[in-house]
Tab-separated table of C-alpha atoms in Angstrom:
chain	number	residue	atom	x	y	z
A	1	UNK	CA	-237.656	-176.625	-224.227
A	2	UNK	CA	-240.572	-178.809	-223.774
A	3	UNK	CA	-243.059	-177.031	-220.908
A	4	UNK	CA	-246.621	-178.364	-219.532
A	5	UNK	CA	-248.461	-175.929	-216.989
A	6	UNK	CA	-250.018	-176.733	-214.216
A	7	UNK	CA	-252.982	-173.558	-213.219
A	8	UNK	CA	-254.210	-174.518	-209.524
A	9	UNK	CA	-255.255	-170.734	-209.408
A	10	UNK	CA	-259.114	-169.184	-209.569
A	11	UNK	CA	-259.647	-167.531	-213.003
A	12	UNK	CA	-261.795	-165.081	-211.074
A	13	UNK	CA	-259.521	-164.467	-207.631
A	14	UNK	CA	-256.482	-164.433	-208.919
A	15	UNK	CA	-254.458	-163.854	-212.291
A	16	UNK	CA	-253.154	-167.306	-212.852
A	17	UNK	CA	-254.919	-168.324	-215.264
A	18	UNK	CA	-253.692	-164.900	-217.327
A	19	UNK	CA	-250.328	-165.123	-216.043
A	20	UNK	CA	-250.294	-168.927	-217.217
A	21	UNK	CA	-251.710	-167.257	-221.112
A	22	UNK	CA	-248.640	-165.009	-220.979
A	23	UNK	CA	-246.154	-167.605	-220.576
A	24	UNK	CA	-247.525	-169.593	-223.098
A	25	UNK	CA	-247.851	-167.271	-225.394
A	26	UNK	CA	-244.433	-166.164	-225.319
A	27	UNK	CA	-243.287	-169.642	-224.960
A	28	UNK	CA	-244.604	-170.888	-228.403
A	29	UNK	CA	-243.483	-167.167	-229.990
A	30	UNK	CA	-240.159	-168.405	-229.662
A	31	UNK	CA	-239.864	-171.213	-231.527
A	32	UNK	CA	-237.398	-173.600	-229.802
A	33	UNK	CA	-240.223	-174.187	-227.234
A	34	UNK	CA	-243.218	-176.567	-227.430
A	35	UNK	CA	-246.410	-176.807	-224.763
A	36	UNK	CA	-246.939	-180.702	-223.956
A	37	UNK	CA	-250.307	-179.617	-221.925
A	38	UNK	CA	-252.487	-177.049	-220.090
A	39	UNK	CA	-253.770	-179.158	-217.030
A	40	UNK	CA	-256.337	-177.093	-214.419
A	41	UNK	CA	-256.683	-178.410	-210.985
A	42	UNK	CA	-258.033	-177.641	-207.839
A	43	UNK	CA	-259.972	-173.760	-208.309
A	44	UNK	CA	-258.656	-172.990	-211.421
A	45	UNK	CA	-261.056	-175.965	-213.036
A	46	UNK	CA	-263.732	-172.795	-212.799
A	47	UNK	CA	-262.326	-171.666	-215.799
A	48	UNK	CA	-264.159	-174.697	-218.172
A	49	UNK	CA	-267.288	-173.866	-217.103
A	50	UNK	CA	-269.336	-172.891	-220.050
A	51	UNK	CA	-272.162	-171.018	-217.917
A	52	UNK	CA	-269.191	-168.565	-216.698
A	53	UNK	CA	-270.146	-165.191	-218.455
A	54	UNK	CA	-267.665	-161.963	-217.394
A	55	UNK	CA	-268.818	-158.657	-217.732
A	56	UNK	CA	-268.645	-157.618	-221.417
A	57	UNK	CA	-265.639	-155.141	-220.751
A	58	UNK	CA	-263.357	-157.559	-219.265
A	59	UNK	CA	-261.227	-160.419	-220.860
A	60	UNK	CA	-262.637	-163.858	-221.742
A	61	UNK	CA	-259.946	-165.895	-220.322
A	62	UNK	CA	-261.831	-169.033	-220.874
A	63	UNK	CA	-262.128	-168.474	-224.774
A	64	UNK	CA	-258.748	-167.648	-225.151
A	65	UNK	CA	-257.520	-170.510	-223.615
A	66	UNK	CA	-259.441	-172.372	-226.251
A	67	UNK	CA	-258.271	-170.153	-229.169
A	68	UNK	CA	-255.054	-170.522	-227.921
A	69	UNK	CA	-255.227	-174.049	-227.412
A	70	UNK	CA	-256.875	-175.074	-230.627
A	71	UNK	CA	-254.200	-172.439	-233.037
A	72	UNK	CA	-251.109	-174.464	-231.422
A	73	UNK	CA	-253.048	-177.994	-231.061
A	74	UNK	CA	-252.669	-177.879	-226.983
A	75	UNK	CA	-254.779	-179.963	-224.848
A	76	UNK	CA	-256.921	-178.100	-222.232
A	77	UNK	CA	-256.921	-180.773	-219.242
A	78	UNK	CA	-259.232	-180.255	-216.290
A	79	UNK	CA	-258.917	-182.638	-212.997
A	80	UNK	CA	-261.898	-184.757	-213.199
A	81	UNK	CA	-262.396	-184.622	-209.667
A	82	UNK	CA	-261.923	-181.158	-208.537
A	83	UNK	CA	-263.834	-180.415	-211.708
A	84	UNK	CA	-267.041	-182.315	-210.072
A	85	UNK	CA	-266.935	-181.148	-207.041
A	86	UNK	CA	-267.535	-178.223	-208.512
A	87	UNK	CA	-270.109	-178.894	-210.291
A	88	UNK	CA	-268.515	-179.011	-213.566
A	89	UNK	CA	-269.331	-181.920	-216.109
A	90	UNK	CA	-269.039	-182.912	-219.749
A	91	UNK	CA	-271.713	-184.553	-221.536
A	92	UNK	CA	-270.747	-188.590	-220.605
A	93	UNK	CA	-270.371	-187.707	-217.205
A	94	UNK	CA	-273.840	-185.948	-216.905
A	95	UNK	CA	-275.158	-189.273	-218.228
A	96	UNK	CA	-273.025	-191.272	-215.468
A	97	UNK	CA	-274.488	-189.477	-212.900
A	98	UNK	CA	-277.636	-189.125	-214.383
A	99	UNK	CA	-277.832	-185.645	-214.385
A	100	UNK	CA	-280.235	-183.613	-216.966
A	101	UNK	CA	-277.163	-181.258	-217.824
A	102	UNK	CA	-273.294	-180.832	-218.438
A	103	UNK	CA	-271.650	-176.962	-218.741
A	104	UNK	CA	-267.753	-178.209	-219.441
A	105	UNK	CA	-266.759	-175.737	-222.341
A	106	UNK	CA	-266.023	-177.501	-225.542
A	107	UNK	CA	-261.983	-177.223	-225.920
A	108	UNK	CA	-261.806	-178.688	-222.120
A	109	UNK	CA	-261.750	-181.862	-221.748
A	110	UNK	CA	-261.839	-183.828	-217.929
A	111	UNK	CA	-258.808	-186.119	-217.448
A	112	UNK	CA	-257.696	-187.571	-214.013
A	113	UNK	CA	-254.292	-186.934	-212.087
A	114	UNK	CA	-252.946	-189.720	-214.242
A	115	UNK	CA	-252.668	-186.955	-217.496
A	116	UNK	CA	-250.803	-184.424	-215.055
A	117	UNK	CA	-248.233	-187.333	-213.906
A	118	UNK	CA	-247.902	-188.001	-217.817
A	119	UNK	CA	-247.261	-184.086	-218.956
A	120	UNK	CA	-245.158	-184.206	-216.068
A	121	UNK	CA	-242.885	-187.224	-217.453
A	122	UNK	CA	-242.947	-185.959	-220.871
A	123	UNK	CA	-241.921	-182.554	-220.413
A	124	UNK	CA	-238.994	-180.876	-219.214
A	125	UNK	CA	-239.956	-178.355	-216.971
A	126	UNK	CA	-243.510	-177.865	-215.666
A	127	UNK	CA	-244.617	-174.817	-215.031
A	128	UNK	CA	-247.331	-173.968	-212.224
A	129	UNK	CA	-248.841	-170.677	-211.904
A	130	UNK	CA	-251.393	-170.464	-208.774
């Protein structure tokens, strides 16, 4: 089965964004199952911030979503929008708004609704975990 995810959840308030890791993880363990795309919207875009540091005795969840994503070859999607209102921007869009400095975490990479209708089309089931 072909899955893309869909984590509206805060990496912080809740445990979608772990819950979301699970399933993946066991999804790609058995290997009938592929992972079109990881897309992030509304408070769970707080997990591509690169200026996020958790305390040293708890999980990462942000790096491994990226180890994750880069061992299997999974796109980390983050809503450009919600990602901006936030506060959250990658290099080109610091320079469109003219702002000194971007903190988007390298493996994430800012993508508009458009990418979610996409996975959505392309994949059997989608999976959201909020």
């Amino acid at each position: 089965m072909n899955y893309s995810l869909l984590i509206t959840g805060s990496p912080t308030e809740s445990r979608a964004c772990h819950s979301a890791l699970d399933f993946a993880e066991a999804a790609v363990a058995n290997g009938d199952n592929t992972i079109q795309g990881i897309f992030f919207y509304k408070e769970a875009v707080a997990i591509a911030s690169s200026l996020a540091m958790p305390p040293r005795d708890e999980c990462n969840i942000r790096d491994e979503w990226s180890a994750f994503a880069k061992q299997h070859n999974i796109p980390l999607y983050v809503c450009i929008a919600a990602a901006l209102r936030r506060g959250q921007l990658n290099e080109a869009e610091a320079k469109r708004h003219e702002v000194e400095h971007f903190n988007l975490a390298d493996a994430y990479q800012l993508e508009g609704l458009g990418s979610l209708v996409s996975l959505t089309l392309e994949s059997d089931r989608i999976m959201r975990f909020k």
